[in-house]
Short mmCIF file of C-alpha atoms in Angstrom, two decimals:
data_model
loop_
_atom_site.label_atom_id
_atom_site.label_comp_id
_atom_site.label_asym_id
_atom_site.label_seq_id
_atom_site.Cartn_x
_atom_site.Cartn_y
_atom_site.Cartn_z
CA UNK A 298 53.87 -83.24 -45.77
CA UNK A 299 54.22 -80.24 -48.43
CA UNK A 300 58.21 -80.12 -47.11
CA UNK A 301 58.40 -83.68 -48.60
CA UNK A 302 56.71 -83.19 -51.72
CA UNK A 303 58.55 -80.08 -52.46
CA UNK A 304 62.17 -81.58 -51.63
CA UNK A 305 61.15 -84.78 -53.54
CA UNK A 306 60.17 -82.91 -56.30
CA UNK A 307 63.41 -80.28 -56.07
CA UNK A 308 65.31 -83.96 -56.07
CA UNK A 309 63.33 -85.21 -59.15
CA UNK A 310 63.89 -81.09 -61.04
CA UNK A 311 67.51 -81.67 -60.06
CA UNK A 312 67.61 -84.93 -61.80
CA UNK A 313 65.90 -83.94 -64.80
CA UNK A 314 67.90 -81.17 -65.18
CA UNK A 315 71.10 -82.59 -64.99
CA UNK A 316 69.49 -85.62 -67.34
CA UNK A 317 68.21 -83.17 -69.97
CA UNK A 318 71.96 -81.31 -70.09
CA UNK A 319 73.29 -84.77 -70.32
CA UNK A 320 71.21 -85.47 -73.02
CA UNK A 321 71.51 -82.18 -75.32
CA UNK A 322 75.76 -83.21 -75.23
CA UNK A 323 75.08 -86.45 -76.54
CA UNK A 324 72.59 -84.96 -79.39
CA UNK A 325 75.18 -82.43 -80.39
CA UNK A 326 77.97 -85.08 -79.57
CA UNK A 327 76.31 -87.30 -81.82
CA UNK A 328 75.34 -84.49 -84.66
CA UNK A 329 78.95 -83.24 -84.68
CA UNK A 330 80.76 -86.52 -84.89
CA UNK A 331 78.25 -88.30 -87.34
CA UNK A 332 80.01 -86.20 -90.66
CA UNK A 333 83.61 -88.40 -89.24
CA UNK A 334 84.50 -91.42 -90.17
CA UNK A 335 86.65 -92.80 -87.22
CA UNK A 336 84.83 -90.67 -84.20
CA UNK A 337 81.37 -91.19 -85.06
CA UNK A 338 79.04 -93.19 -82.38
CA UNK A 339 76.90 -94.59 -84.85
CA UNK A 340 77.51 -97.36 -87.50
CA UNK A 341 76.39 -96.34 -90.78
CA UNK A 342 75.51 -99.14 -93.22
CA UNK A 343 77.82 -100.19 -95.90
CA UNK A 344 75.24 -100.26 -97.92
CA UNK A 345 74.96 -96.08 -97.91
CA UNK A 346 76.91 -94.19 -100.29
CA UNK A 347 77.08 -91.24 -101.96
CA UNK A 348 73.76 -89.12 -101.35
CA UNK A 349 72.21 -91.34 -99.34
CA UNK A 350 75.25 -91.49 -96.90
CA UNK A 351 75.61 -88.10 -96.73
CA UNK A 352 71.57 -87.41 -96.51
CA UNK A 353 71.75 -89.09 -92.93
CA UNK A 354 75.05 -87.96 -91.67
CA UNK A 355 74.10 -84.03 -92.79
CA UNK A 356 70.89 -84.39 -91.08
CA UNK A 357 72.62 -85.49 -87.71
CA UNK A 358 74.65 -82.75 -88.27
CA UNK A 359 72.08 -80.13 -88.68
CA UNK A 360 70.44 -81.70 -85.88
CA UNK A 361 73.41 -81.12 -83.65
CA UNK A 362 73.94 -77.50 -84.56
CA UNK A 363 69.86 -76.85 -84.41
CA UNK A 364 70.03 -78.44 -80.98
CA UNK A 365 72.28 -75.45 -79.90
CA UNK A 366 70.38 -72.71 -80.90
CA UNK A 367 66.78 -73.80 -79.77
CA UNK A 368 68.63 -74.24 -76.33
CA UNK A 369 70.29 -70.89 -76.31
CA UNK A 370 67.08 -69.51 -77.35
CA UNK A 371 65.06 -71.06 -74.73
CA UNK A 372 67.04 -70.35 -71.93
CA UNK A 373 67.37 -66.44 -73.28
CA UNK A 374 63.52 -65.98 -74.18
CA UNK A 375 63.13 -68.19 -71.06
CA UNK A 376 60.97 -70.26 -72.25
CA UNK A 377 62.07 -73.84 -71.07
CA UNK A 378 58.72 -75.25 -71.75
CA UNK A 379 59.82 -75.24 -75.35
CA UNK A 380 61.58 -78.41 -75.54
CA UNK A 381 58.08 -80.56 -74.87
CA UNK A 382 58.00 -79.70 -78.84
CA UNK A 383 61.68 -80.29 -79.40
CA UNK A 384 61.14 -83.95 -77.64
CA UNK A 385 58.27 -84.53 -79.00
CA UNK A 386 59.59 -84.16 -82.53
CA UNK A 387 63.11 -85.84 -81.85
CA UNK A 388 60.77 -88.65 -80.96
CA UNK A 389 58.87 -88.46 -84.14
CA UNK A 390 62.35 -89.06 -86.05
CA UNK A 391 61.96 -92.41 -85.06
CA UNK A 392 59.44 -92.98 -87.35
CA UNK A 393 60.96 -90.61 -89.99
CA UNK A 394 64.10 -92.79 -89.64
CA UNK A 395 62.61 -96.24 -90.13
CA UNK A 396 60.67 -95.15 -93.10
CA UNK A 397 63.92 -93.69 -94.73
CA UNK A 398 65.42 -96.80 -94.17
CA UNK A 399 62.09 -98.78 -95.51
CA UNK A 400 62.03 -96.70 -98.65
CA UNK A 401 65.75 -97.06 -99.48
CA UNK A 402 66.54 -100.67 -98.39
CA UNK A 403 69.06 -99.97 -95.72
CA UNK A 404 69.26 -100.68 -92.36
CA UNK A 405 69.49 -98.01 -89.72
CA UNK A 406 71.81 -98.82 -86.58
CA UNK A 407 70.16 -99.53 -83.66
CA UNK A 408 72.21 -97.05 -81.67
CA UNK A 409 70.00 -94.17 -83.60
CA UNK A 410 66.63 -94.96 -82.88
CA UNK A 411 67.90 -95.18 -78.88
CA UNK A 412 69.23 -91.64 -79.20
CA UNK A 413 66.34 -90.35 -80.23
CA UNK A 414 63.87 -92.34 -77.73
CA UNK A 415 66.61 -91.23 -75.24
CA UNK A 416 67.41 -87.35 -76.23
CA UNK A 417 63.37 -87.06 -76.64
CA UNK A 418 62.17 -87.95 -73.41
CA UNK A 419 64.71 -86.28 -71.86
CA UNK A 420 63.52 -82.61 -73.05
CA UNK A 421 59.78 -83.65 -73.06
CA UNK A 422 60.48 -84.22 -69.08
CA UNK A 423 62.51 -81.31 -68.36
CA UNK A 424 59.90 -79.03 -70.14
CA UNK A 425 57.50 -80.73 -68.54
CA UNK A 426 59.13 -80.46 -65.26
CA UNK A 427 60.15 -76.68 -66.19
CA UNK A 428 56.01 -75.81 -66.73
CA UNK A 429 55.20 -77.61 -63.11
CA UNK A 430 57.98 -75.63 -61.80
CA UNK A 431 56.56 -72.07 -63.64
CA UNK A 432 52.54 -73.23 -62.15
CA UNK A 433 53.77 -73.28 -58.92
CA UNK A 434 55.57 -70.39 -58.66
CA UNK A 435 52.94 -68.42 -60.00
CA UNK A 436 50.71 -70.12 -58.02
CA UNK A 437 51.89 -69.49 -54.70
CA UNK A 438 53.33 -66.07 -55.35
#
């Protein structure tokens, strides 16, 4: 019965995984591209310009680039457990983001609060998933 739960779980870890690396390309996909015009994946709102356009698209940007490092640091300190924190605050953005659009009058496309729900959850699991994985091996060892 324990082979099944371990191979499940090695099948759900190998999903995650691959989910979470999935995920961090489309957040610095998405970072990168959001400071183009023609290449971006979100629609900005007409109704952004000057500071205010750039505001959001910077932040995406920074976002992107910040993405890279806390991975490379993670994965060199080896401390995978990190990204519950960096999910758990990419998922706080969504409120972040609808307030900045509240407060200014402009609507947000609907494409970023989904990358954010999306790129969250993904690194809340796989640091979940990475801490399970760190129990047990100190558990049994």
């Amino acid at each position: 019965m324990s082979i099944i739960n371990s191979k499940a779980m090695q099948v759900t870890k190998f999903f995650a995984d691959a989910n979470f690396y999935i995920s961090v390309i489309v957040l610095v996909y998405g970072g990168l591209t959001a400071i183009t015009e023609n290449y971006s994946v979100f629609e900005f709102n007409e109704d952004l310009f000057g500071a205010m356009h750039n505001n959001l698209r910077i932040a995406l940007l920074y976002m992107g680039m910040t993405e890279v490092v806390v991975c490379v640091y993670c994965f060199v300190t080896d401390q995978p457990r990190l990204m519950i924190f960096v999910g758990y605050f990419l998922i706080m953005m969504l409120g972040s983001l609808a307030f900045y659009g509240k407060i200014n009058s402009v609507t947000i496309d609907n494409a970023i609060p989904a990358f954010f729900l999306y790129t969250g959850i993904s690194h809340i699991v796989f640091g979940l998933l990475s801490g399970l994985k760190e129990t047990n091996t100190k558990k049994y060892s």
